[in-house]
């Protein structure tokens, strides 16, 4: 009972490290409690304790899904929590060896990797690294990436849990604490500095959403008009000398919720905006698929001279939010009214080339894509100089999801060493430096723009290259360790089984 209580409280402690609380010590406190509770006892107990931890952790962290429906929250949080049951069982198995303070953290990273990619593309929300902006651990992000930081945090916590269990002598304590402290402080003492090739002025527009601001489709043409009006106001301030001339302007996801190539009023609004500022606009648009009735969620570079050019298509459409998996055979399609509203499925993009706009190479990420490594890393490796996040958070505008996504964007800015521009329909829009600090930010449900001069980064930080290999290595070692433990346990069971011998009769 006590371990179950510790598991629940530990899950809530880890959740507290994320926005809106951003209580960073909760990471270590919660992870220590998790490892302490699960790395002793039976596999069955570890399975239960791991699930209790995951249910508290992700149930609290994903509470913003209540804006969609309590059933959606329960289903997604329950599915994500289920990953931590097997992790708890694995930690119980590792606890039978002297290497569990190393193996258990590798198991943690493995679970983060798997749940961030499976099923249906995964849900990486709640990764440990996303809670580190503004903490001592964020300095390690450009060196070892998000997975490396998760390994550092979980290793530190597992060693502390081991000290609580073993209670060793002073020398052992000093060694166990000294290693993670040294690994944490080294990046602080030697901060990573990304080389730059120049500067560019970036403007980001937040047009606002008509109505109460929670429904992007309430007046989608009004959304586009709002972004046109805000851009025309930006152009007027440029002409008046109140703000510098930008090299590129960024609009958010769903700044036009219907295909601008098929609707003249949308085309007109974009053209009017582009001609007013005289520079390319990165427009967030829903475009019709050229071959069938499905749709594409795209960032389109719209140039004042040449018109539409480079495009980025969202890689991870939201299951049951932007497309219906197995639509023809899915019984949920007809049973839930809101699923029936998704009349056309969204197609996932595959391109990873940066977008060329105003002489700048832009690595684009559409809304939830910013949480996925397979979106951010390839584009940065291919030469992205700044990072753009186009998002439409109107559904969650009154929840903590807004702050959490902004927190993730700060982590990505630090990890990639890029200035990061966040364009949201009605909040929160802002510009972030590569150290995670915020240059400017607009309030929710307001109309306006932010402008900043950004450094153009040219090099790829080591963490962007290393992080995928950290994830793969952690998963490989975890699986091999579990296989070895299973084989060893089986041999031990066979060797300890009593041997039947025939009765012996002594004859005289």
Short mmCIF file of C-alpha atoms in Angstrom, two decimals:
data_model
loop_
_atom_site.label_atom_id
_atom_site.label_comp_id
_atom_site.label_asym_id
_atom_site.label_seq_id
_atom_site.Cartn_x
_atom_site.Cartn_y
_atom_site.Cartn_z
CA UNK A 1 0.00 0.00 0.00
CA UNK A 2 2.78 2.41 0.89
CA UNK A 3 4.66 1.73 -2.32
CA UNK A 4 1.47 2.28 -4.28
CA UNK A 5 1.04 5.65 -2.59
CA UNK A 6 4.67 6.51 -3.34
CA UNK A 7 4.15 5.56 -7.01
CA UNK A 8 1.09 7.84 -7.34
CA UNK A 9 2.73 10.78 -5.57
CA UNK A 10 5.88 10.28 -7.66
CA UNK A 11 3.85 10.43 -10.87
CA UNK A 12 2.23 13.67 -9.76
CA UNK A 13 5.66 15.05 -8.81
CA UNK A 14 7.04 14.43 -12.33
CA UNK A 15 3.92 16.01 -13.85
CA UNK A 16 4.49 19.10 -11.69
CA UNK A 17 7.79 19.74 -13.48
CA UNK A 18 5.88 20.68 -16.65
CA UNK A 19 3.77 23.75 -17.25
CA UNK A 20 1.73 25.25 -15.72
CA UNK A 21 3.62 24.58 -12.46
CA UNK A 22 7.12 24.10 -13.96
CA UNK A 23 8.42 22.84 -10.58
CA UNK A 24 11.74 21.45 -11.86
CA UNK A 25 12.73 19.55 -8.64
CA UNK A 26 9.65 17.41 -9.25
CA UNK A 27 11.61 15.57 -11.95
CA UNK A 28 14.19 14.18 -9.55
CA UNK A 29 11.80 13.71 -6.62
CA UNK A 30 9.31 11.82 -8.79
CA UNK A 31 11.88 9.64 -10.55
CA UNK A 32 13.59 8.72 -7.28
CA UNK A 33 10.22 7.64 -5.91
CA UNK A 34 9.45 5.62 -9.04
CA UNK A 35 12.74 3.71 -9.00
CA UNK A 36 12.59 3.21 -5.23
CA UNK A 37 9.08 1.75 -5.47
CA UNK A 38 9.57 -0.51 -8.51
CA UNK A 39 13.14 -1.83 -8.31
CA UNK A 40 12.33 -4.21 -5.45
CA UNK A 41 9.84 -7.02 -5.22
CA UNK A 42 8.05 -9.19 -7.73
CA UNK A 43 7.44 -8.52 -11.41
CA UNK A 44 3.70 -8.43 -10.77
CA UNK A 45 4.11 -5.78 -8.11
CA UNK A 46 6.42 -3.78 -10.38
CA UNK A 47 3.81 -3.95 -13.15
CA UNK A 48 1.10 -2.56 -10.87
CA UNK A 49 3.31 0.15 -9.35
CA UNK A 50 4.52 1.24 -12.78
CA UNK A 51 0.96 1.57 -14.02
CA UNK A 52 -0.07 3.58 -10.95
CA UNK A 53 2.87 5.92 -11.53
CA UNK A 54 2.03 6.33 -15.22
CA UNK A 55 -1.66 6.91 -14.55
CA UNK A 56 -0.88 9.72 -12.10
CA UNK A 57 1.90 11.20 -14.23
CA UNK A 58 0.19 11.29 -17.61
CA UNK A 59 -3.32 11.64 -16.24
CA UNK A 60 -2.26 14.94 -14.70
CA UNK A 61 0.00 16.02 -17.55
CA UNK A 62 -2.59 15.42 -20.29
CA UNK A 63 -5.50 16.95 -18.37
CA UNK A 64 -5.87 19.58 -21.11
CA UNK A 65 -7.56 16.93 -23.27
CA UNK A 66 -10.69 17.57 -21.20
CA UNK A 67 -11.39 20.38 -23.70
CA UNK A 68 -11.99 17.66 -26.30
CA UNK A 69 -13.84 15.37 -23.89
CA UNK A 70 -13.24 13.46 -20.68
CA UNK A 71 -13.46 10.23 -22.64
CA UNK A 72 -10.63 11.39 -24.92
CA UNK A 73 -8.54 12.26 -21.86
CA UNK A 74 -9.19 8.89 -20.23
CA UNK A 75 -8.41 6.92 -23.38
CA UNK A 76 -5.16 8.68 -24.27
CA UNK A 77 -3.88 9.02 -20.70
CA UNK A 78 -4.75 5.38 -20.03
CA UNK A 79 -2.99 4.21 -23.17
CA UNK A 80 0.11 6.23 -22.39
CA UNK A 81 0.11 5.12 -18.74
CA UNK A 82 0.05 1.49 -19.86
CA UNK A 83 3.65 1.81 -21.06
CA UNK A 84 4.86 2.36 -17.51
CA UNK A 85 3.45 -0.95 -16.25
CA UNK A 86 5.97 -3.04 -18.24
CA UNK A 87 8.65 -0.52 -17.29
CA UNK A 88 7.87 -1.10 -13.62
CA UNK A 89 8.10 -4.87 -14.17
CA UNK A 90 11.41 -4.44 -16.01
CA UNK A 91 12.75 -2.33 -13.12
CA UNK A 92 11.75 -5.10 -10.71
CA UNK A 93 13.71 -7.57 -12.84
CA UNK A 94 16.70 -5.23 -13.02
CA UNK A 95 16.52 -4.78 -9.24
CA UNK A 96 17.74 -8.36 -8.83
CA UNK A 97 21.12 -7.39 -10.28
CA UNK A 98 23.84 -5.05 -9.09
CA UNK A 99 23.51 -3.06 -12.32
CA UNK A 100 19.94 -1.86 -11.81
CA UNK A 101 20.88 1.86 -11.28
CA UNK A 102 22.16 1.79 -14.88
CA UNK A 103 19.70 -0.61 -16.49
CA UNK A 104 16.56 1.03 -15.07
CA UNK A 105 17.36 4.46 -16.64
CA UNK A 106 17.98 2.75 -19.98
CA UNK A 107 14.54 1.21 -19.62
CA UNK A 108 13.05 4.65 -18.98
CA UNK A 109 14.57 6.07 -22.18
CA UNK A 110 13.35 3.01 -24.10
CA UNK A 111 9.76 3.58 -22.95
CA UNK A 112 9.94 7.28 -23.86
CA UNK A 113 11.14 6.24 -27.32
CA UNK A 114 8.45 3.64 -27.88
CA UNK A 115 5.46 5.63 -26.61
CA UNK A 116 6.68 8.60 -28.67
CA UNK A 117 6.40 6.61 -31.88
CA UNK A 118 3.76 3.87 -31.36
CA UNK A 119 0.88 3.25 -31.84
CA UNK A 120 -0.50 5.45 -34.63
CA UNK A 121 2.66 7.57 -34.66
CA UNK A 122 2.93 7.82 -30.87
CA UNK A 123 2.57 10.67 -28.39
CA UNK A 124 5.89 12.13 -27.13
CA UNK A 125 4.16 14.70 -24.90
CA UNK A 126 5.65 14.55 -21.41
CA UNK A 127 9.24 13.58 -22.25
CA UNK A 128 11.55 14.56 -19.39
CA UNK A 129 13.69 16.87 -21.53
CA UNK A 130 10.69 19.04 -22.35
CA UNK A 131 10.49 20.13 -18.70
CA UNK A 132 14.12 21.31 -18.49
CA UNK A 133 14.12 24.85 -20.03
CA UNK A 134 15.37 27.28 -17.41
CA UNK A 135 16.97 24.50 -15.31
CA UNK A 136 20.55 23.34 -14.85
CA UNK A 137 19.88 20.38 -17.15
CA UNK A 138 18.93 22.38 -20.24
CA UNK A 139 22.64 23.09 -20.90
CA UNK A 140 23.06 19.42 -21.86
CA UNK A 141 20.38 19.52 -24.58
CA UNK A 142 22.65 20.71 -27.44
CA UNK A 143 25.29 18.15 -26.41
CA UNK A 144 23.24 14.96 -25.99
CA UNK A 145 19.72 15.84 -27.18
CA UNK A 146 16.38 15.11 -25.56
CA UNK A 147 17.03 11.38 -25.09
CA UNK A 148 20.45 12.04 -23.60
CA UNK A 149 19.01 14.47 -21.07
CA UNK A 150 16.31 11.93 -20.15
CA UNK A 151 19.08 9.38 -19.55
CA UNK A 152 21.00 11.86 -17.39
CA UNK A 153 17.94 12.70 -15.29
CA UNK A 154 16.88 9.08 -14.83
CA UNK A 155 20.45 7.94 -14.07
CA UNK A 156 20.79 10.63 -11.40
CA UNK A 157 17.48 9.59 -9.86
CA UNK A 158 18.19 5.85 -10.00
CA UNK A 159 21.52 6.35 -8.22
CA UNK A 160 19.80 8.37 -5.50
CA UNK A 161 17.15 5.65 -5.14
CA UNK A 162 19.94 3.05 -4.89
CA UNK A 163 21.53 5.04 -2.06
CA UNK A 164 18.19 5.04 -0.21
CA UNK A 165 17.90 1.27 -0.57
CA UNK A 166 21.51 0.24 0.10
CA UNK A 167 22.61 2.98 2.54
CA UNK A 168 26.31 2.49 1.76
CA UNK A 169 29.38 4.15 3.28
CA UNK A 170 30.49 7.76 2.70
CA UNK A 171 32.91 6.87 -0.13
CA UNK A 172 30.25 5.04 -2.10
CA UNK A 173 27.79 7.87 -1.55
CA UNK A 174 30.35 10.41 -2.81
CA UNK A 175 30.98 8.34 -5.94
CA UNK A 176 27.31 7.74 -6.68
CA UNK A 177 26.47 11.43 -6.32
CA UNK A 178 29.66 12.76 -7.90
CA UNK A 179 29.13 11.08 -11.28
CA UNK A 180 25.72 12.61 -12.15
CA UNK A 181 26.73 15.96 -10.64
CA UNK A 182 29.81 16.06 -12.86
CA UNK A 183 27.80 15.09 -15.95
CA UNK A 184 25.26 17.80 -15.14
CA UNK A 185 27.72 20.61 -14.41
CA UNK A 186 30.10 19.99 -17.31
CA UNK A 187 27.73 21.49 -19.94
CA UNK A 188 27.04 24.39 -17.56
CA UNK A 189 30.75 25.17 -17.32
CA UNK A 190 31.23 24.68 -21.08
CA UNK A 191 28.02 25.98 -22.70
CA UNK A 192 27.51 25.07 -26.34
CA UNK A 193 27.75 28.01 -28.74
CA UNK A 194 26.24 27.46 -32.19
CA UNK A 195 28.17 29.18 -35.01
CA UNK A 196 26.15 31.75 -36.96
CA UNK A 197 26.44 33.02 -40.52
CA UNK A 198 24.45 36.23 -40.26
CA UNK A 199 21.18 37.69 -39.08
CA UNK A 200 17.63 38.08 -40.37
CA UNK A 201 14.59 39.93 -39.12
CA UNK A 202 11.59 37.69 -38.49
CA UNK A 203 8.00 38.85 -37.91
CA UNK A 204 5.31 36.57 -36.50
CA UNK A 205 1.59 37.38 -36.76
CA UNK A 206 -1.24 36.33 -34.43
CA UNK A 207 -4.55 37.27 -36.01
CA UNK A 208 -6.89 35.90 -33.30
CA UNK A 209 -9.98 33.69 -33.70
CA UNK A 210 -13.55 35.10 -33.91
CA UNK A 211 -16.14 34.12 -31.34
CA UNK A 212 -15.01 32.82 -27.96
CA UNK A 213 -11.69 31.74 -29.49
CA UNK A 214 -12.11 28.01 -28.93
CA UNK A 215 -13.38 26.97 -32.37
CA UNK A 216 -11.11 27.58 -35.36
CA UNK A 217 -13.94 26.61 -37.74
CA UNK A 218 -16.56 28.92 -36.18
CA UNK A 219 -15.64 31.60 -38.75
CA UNK A 220 -12.61 30.32 -40.66
CA UNK A 221 -12.80 33.06 -43.26
CA UNK A 222 -12.78 35.54 -40.38
CA UNK A 223 -9.55 33.93 -39.15
CA UNK A 224 -7.87 34.63 -42.48
CA UNK A 225 -9.20 38.19 -42.56
CA UNK A 226 -7.84 38.73 -39.04
CA UNK A 227 -4.36 37.66 -40.12
CA UNK A 228 -4.58 39.87 -43.18
CA UNK A 229 -5.58 42.84 -41.00
CA UNK A 230 -2.75 42.20 -38.53
CA UNK A 231 -0.25 41.95 -41.40
CA UNK A 232 -1.51 45.17 -42.99
CA UNK A 233 -1.11 46.85 -39.60
CA UNK A 234 2.46 45.49 -39.46
CA UNK A 235 3.12 46.95 -42.92
CA UNK A 236 1.78 50.35 -41.78
CA UNK A 237 4.11 50.32 -38.76
CA UNK A 238 7.03 49.44 -41.03
CA UNK A 239 6.28 52.39 -43.29
CA UNK A 240 5.95 54.66 -40.26
CA UNK A 241 9.34 53.51 -38.97
CA UNK A 242 7.87 51.99 -35.81
CA UNK A 243 9.19 48.51 -36.54
CA UNK A 244 12.02 47.21 -38.77
CA UNK A 245 11.41 45.70 -42.19
CA UNK A 246 11.32 41.89 -41.78
CA UNK A 247 12.90 39.40 -44.16
CA UNK A 248 10.01 36.99 -43.67
CA UNK A 249 6.59 36.97 -41.98
CA UNK A 250 5.16 33.82 -40.41
CA UNK A 251 1.45 33.04 -40.12
CA UNK A 252 0.14 30.16 -37.97
CA UNK A 253 -1.38 26.81 -38.81
CA UNK A 254 -4.97 27.16 -40.06
CA UNK A 255 -4.49 30.83 -40.90
CA UNK A 256 -6.49 29.66 -43.90
CA UNK A 257 -8.59 26.58 -43.13
CA UNK A 258 -9.63 26.04 -46.75
CA UNK A 259 -7.52 25.59 -49.84
CA UNK A 260 -6.21 29.01 -50.93
CA UNK A 261 -5.68 27.68 -54.45
CA UNK A 262 -9.38 26.89 -54.87
CA UNK A 263 -10.97 29.85 -53.10
CA UNK A 264 -10.44 33.28 -54.59
CA UNK A 265 -11.15 35.20 -51.37
CA UNK A 266 -8.40 33.28 -49.55
CA UNK A 267 -5.95 33.92 -52.38
CA UNK A 268 -6.88 37.59 -52.37
CA UNK A 269 -6.34 37.94 -48.61
CA UNK A 270 -2.90 36.32 -48.82
CA UNK A 271 -1.86 38.37 -51.87
CA UNK A 272 -3.00 41.59 -50.21
CA UNK A 273 -0.94 40.75 -47.15
CA UNK A 274 2.16 39.77 -49.10
CA UNK A 275 2.07 42.91 -51.23
CA UNK A 276 1.56 45.07 -48.15
CA UNK A 277 4.73 43.87 -46.36
CA UNK A 278 6.70 43.23 -49.54
CA UNK A 279 8.36 40.04 -48.24
CA UNK A 280 7.44 36.33 -48.28
CA UNK A 281 4.84 35.04 -45.82
CA UNK A 282 4.94 31.48 -44.52
CA UNK A 283 1.21 30.71 -44.61
CA UNK A 284 -0.40 27.88 -42.64
CA UNK A 285 -3.01 26.41 -44.99
CA UNK A 286 -5.28 23.40 -45.36
CA UNK A 287 -4.87 22.33 -48.98
CA UNK A 288 -6.74 19.69 -50.95
CA UNK A 289 -4.80 16.58 -51.90
CA UNK A 290 -4.12 16.70 -55.64
CA UNK A 291 -5.16 13.09 -56.26
CA UNK A 292 -8.10 12.32 -53.97
CA UNK A 293 -10.52 13.87 -51.49
CA UNK A 294 -8.11 14.00 -48.56
CA UNK A 295 -6.39 17.13 -47.23
CA UNK A 296 -2.88 18.37 -46.45
CA UNK A 297 -1.87 20.57 -43.51
CA UNK A 298 0.86 22.73 -45.00
CA UNK A 299 3.21 25.61 -44.44
CA UNK A 300 3.44 27.41 -47.80
CA UNK A 301 6.00 30.09 -48.65
CA UNK A 302 4.09 32.83 -50.51
CA UNK A 303 6.41 35.27 -52.26
CA UNK A 304 5.28 38.77 -53.33
CA UNK A 305 6.83 38.29 -56.77
CA UNK A 306 6.64 34.58 -57.59
CA UNK A 307 3.64 33.52 -55.50
CA UNK A 308 3.46 30.13 -53.71
CA UNK A 309 6.73 28.19 -53.50
CA UNK A 310 8.26 25.76 -50.99
CA UNK A 311 5.89 23.73 -48.84
CA UNK A 312 6.08 21.70 -45.66
CA UNK A 313 3.34 19.14 -44.91
CA UNK A 314 2.56 18.11 -41.35
CA UNK A 315 4.18 14.75 -40.59
CA UNK A 316 2.03 13.60 -37.67
CA UNK A 317 -1.70 14.31 -38.15
CA UNK A 318 -3.61 13.66 -34.93
CA UNK A 319 -5.47 10.31 -34.89
CA UNK A 320 -9.23 10.83 -34.37
CA UNK A 321 -8.58 14.58 -34.53
CA UNK A 322 -7.34 15.08 -38.09
CA UNK A 323 -7.96 11.64 -39.53
CA UNK A 324 -9.87 8.48 -38.59
CA UNK A 325 -7.67 5.35 -38.48
CA UNK A 326 -9.17 2.42 -40.37
CA UNK A 327 -12.13 4.63 -41.27
CA UNK A 328 -14.11 2.02 -43.23
CA UNK A 329 -13.99 -0.63 -40.50
CA UNK A 330 -13.79 1.56 -37.39
CA UNK A 331 -16.97 1.31 -35.26
CA UNK A 332 -16.06 4.54 -33.44
CA UNK A 333 -16.64 6.59 -36.61
CA UNK A 334 -20.41 6.29 -36.44
CA UNK A 335 -20.72 6.11 -32.63
CA UNK A 336 -19.05 9.43 -31.83
CA UNK A 337 -20.54 12.54 -33.38
CA UNK A 338 -17.30 14.55 -33.30
CA UNK A 339 -15.53 11.82 -35.32
CA UNK A 340 -18.22 12.07 -37.95
CA UNK A 341 -17.31 15.78 -38.31
CA UNK A 342 -13.92 14.70 -39.69
CA UNK A 343 -15.28 14.08 -43.16
CA UNK A 344 -11.87 14.01 -44.87
CA UNK A 345 -8.68 12.40 -43.64
CA UNK A 346 -5.46 14.37 -43.40
CA UNK A 347 -2.44 12.92 -45.20
CA UNK A 348 0.95 12.79 -43.46
CA UNK A 349 3.88 14.54 -45.09
CA UNK A 350 7.35 13.06 -45.54
CA UNK A 351 9.60 15.92 -46.69
CA UNK A 352 12.43 17.08 -44.44
CA UNK A 353 14.02 19.86 -46.51
CA UNK A 354 14.04 23.36 -44.94
CA UNK A 355 11.83 25.98 -46.59
CA UNK A 356 13.52 28.82 -48.46
CA UNK A 357 11.91 32.17 -47.66
CA UNK A 358 13.43 35.65 -47.85
CA UNK A 359 16.91 34.19 -48.17
CA UNK A 360 16.46 32.15 -44.95
CA UNK A 361 16.40 28.37 -44.56
CA UNK A 362 13.46 27.66 -42.21
CA UNK A 363 12.93 24.35 -40.42
CA UNK A 364 9.16 24.18 -40.09
CA UNK A 365 7.11 22.15 -37.60
CA UNK A 366 3.33 22.12 -37.60
CA UNK A 367 1.74 22.15 -34.12
CA UNK A 368 2.32 18.77 -32.40
CA UNK A 369 5.14 18.02 -34.86
CA UNK A 370 7.48 20.08 -32.67
CA UNK A 371 7.45 17.23 -30.11
CA UNK A 372 8.64 14.62 -32.63
CA UNK A 373 12.36 14.05 -33.19
CA UNK A 374 11.80 12.69 -36.70
CA UNK A 375 10.44 16.09 -37.75
CA UNK A 376 12.90 18.46 -36.07
CA UNK A 377 16.23 16.66 -36.43
CA UNK A 378 16.31 15.92 -40.20
CA UNK A 379 15.42 19.48 -41.19
CA UNK A 380 18.10 20.93 -38.90
CA UNK A 381 20.68 18.49 -40.27
CA UNK A 382 19.77 19.59 -43.79
CA UNK A 383 20.60 23.21 -43.08
CA UNK A 384 17.68 24.84 -41.29
CA UNK A 385 18.89 28.20 -39.94
CA UNK A 386 15.87 29.11 -37.80
CA UNK A 387 13.03 27.02 -36.41
CA UNK A 388 9.36 27.88 -37.00
CA UNK A 389 6.40 26.39 -35.14
CA UNK A 390 3.06 27.01 -36.86
CA UNK A 391 0.25 26.04 -34.54
CA UNK A 392 -3.51 26.34 -34.08
CA UNK A 393 -4.32 25.83 -30.41
CA UNK A 394 -7.79 27.32 -30.35
CA UNK A 395 -9.33 24.07 -29.08
CA UNK A 396 -7.02 24.18 -26.04
CA UNK A 397 -6.82 27.96 -25.62
CA UNK A 398 -8.24 27.85 -22.08
CA UNK A 399 -6.05 24.95 -20.92
CA UNK A 400 -2.45 24.30 -19.89
CA UNK A 401 -1.66 22.75 -23.30
CA UNK A 402 -0.72 26.20 -24.59
CA UNK A 403 2.01 26.65 -21.98
CA UNK A 404 3.23 23.08 -22.40
CA UNK A 405 3.71 23.46 -26.15
CA UNK A 406 5.54 26.73 -25.62
CA UNK A 407 7.76 24.91 -23.10
CA UNK A 408 8.51 22.20 -25.68
CA UNK A 409 9.41 24.89 -28.22
CA UNK A 410 11.84 26.44 -25.72
CA UNK A 411 13.48 23.03 -25.25
CA UNK A 412 13.80 22.58 -29.01
CA UNK A 413 15.35 26.05 -29.38
CA UNK A 414 18.03 25.11 -26.85
CA UNK A 415 18.57 21.63 -28.30
CA UNK A 416 18.92 22.80 -31.90
CA UNK A 417 20.73 26.06 -31.15
CA UNK A 418 18.17 27.92 -33.29
CA UNK A 419 16.13 31.05 -32.85
CA UNK A 420 12.57 29.77 -32.74
CA UNK A 421 9.45 31.60 -33.93
CA UNK A 422 6.06 30.36 -32.72
CA UNK A 423 3.05 31.46 -34.74
CA UNK A 424 -0.33 30.66 -33.12
CA UNK A 425 -3.79 31.64 -34.32
CA UNK A 426 -4.79 33.10 -30.95
CA UNK A 427 -2.01 32.15 -28.55
CA UNK A 428 0.67 31.88 -27.57
CA UNK A 429 2.81 33.54 -30.28
CA UNK A 430 6.41 34.42 -29.48
CA UNK A 431 10.09 34.38 -30.40
CA UNK A 432 12.68 32.40 -28.42
CA UNK A 433 16.47 32.71 -28.31
CA UNK A 434 18.72 29.60 -28.56
CA UNK A 435 19.27 29.73 -24.80
CA UNK A 436 15.53 29.27 -24.21
CA UNK A 437 14.83 32.84 -23.12
CA UNK A 438 11.77 34.56 -24.58
CA UNK A 439 12.32 37.73 -26.61
CA UNK A 440 8.66 38.65 -27.08
CA UNK A 441 5.34 36.96 -26.44
CA UNK A 442 1.73 37.90 -27.21
CA UNK A 443 -1.15 37.30 -24.80
CA UNK A 444 -3.84 34.76 -25.59
CA UNK A 445 -6.90 35.84 -27.59
CA UNK A 446 -5.25 39.02 -28.85
CA UNK A 447 -4.30 40.31 -32.29
CA UNK A 448 -0.82 41.57 -33.01
CA UNK A 449 2.69 40.70 -34.11
CA UNK A 450 6.20 40.25 -32.74
CA UNK A 451 9.42 41.14 -34.55
CA UNK A 452 13.01 40.23 -33.69
CA UNK A 453 16.42 40.07 -35.33
CA UNK A 454 17.49 36.43 -35.28
CA UNK A 455 20.92 34.89 -35.69
CA UNK A 456 21.13 32.36 -38.51
CA UNK A 457 22.75 29.18 -37.21
CA UNK A 458 24.79 27.06 -39.59
CA UNK A 459 26.11 24.10 -37.55
CA UNK A 460 24.25 21.05 -36.26
CA UNK A 461 24.62 20.65 -32.47
CA UNK A 462 25.99 17.25 -31.36
CA UNK A 463 22.75 16.41 -29.56
CA UNK A 464 20.75 16.46 -32.80
CA UNK A 465 23.12 13.82 -34.17
CA UNK A 466 23.54 11.79 -30.98
CA UNK A 467 20.00 11.64 -29.58
CA UNK A 468 18.60 9.07 -32.07
CA UNK A 469 21.51 6.74 -31.30
CA UNK A 470 20.99 7.17 -27.55
CA UNK A 471 17.39 6.02 -28.03
CA UNK A 472 18.39 3.02 -30.15
CA UNK A 473 21.22 1.98 -27.83
CA UNK A 474 18.98 2.25 -24.77
CA UNK A 475 16.30 0.08 -26.37
CA UNK A 476 18.86 -2.52 -27.54
CA UNK A 477 20.58 -2.81 -24.14
CA UNK A 478 17.24 -2.96 -22.33
CA UNK A 479 15.96 -5.81 -24.49
CA UNK A 480 19.24 -7.75 -24.28
CA UNK A 481 19.38 -7.32 -20.50
CA UNK A 482 15.83 -8.60 -20.10
CA UNK A 483 16.55 -11.60 -22.34
CA UNK A 484 19.67 -12.46 -20.34
CA UNK A 485 17.78 -12.14 -17.05
CA UNK A 486 14.97 -14.34 -18.39
CA UNK A 487 17.42 -17.03 -19.56
CA UNK A 488 19.34 -16.90 -16.28
CA UNK A 489 16.14 -17.19 -14.27
CA UNK A 490 15.03 -20.21 -16.31
CA UNK A 491 18.36 -22.00 -15.82
CA UNK A 492 18.24 -21.25 -12.11
CA UNK A 493 14.70 -22.66 -11.89
CA UNK A 494 15.73 -25.87 -13.64
CA UNK A 495 18.84 -26.36 -11.52
CA UNK A 496 16.93 -25.84 -8.26
CA UNK A 497 14.11 -28.26 -9.18
CA UNK A 498 14.24 -31.51 -7.08
CA UNK A 499 15.30 -34.60 -9.05
CA UNK A 500 13.15 -37.74 -8.81
CA UNK A 501 15.21 -40.84 -8.01
CA UNK A 502 14.03 -44.47 -8.03
CA UNK A 503 13.59 -46.16 -4.69
CA UNK A 504 16.51 -48.40 -3.68
CA UNK A 505 15.93 -51.69 -1.87
CA UNK A 506 18.75 -53.16 0.15
CA UNK A 507 18.83 -56.93 -0.05
CA UNK A 508 20.47 -59.16 2.48
#
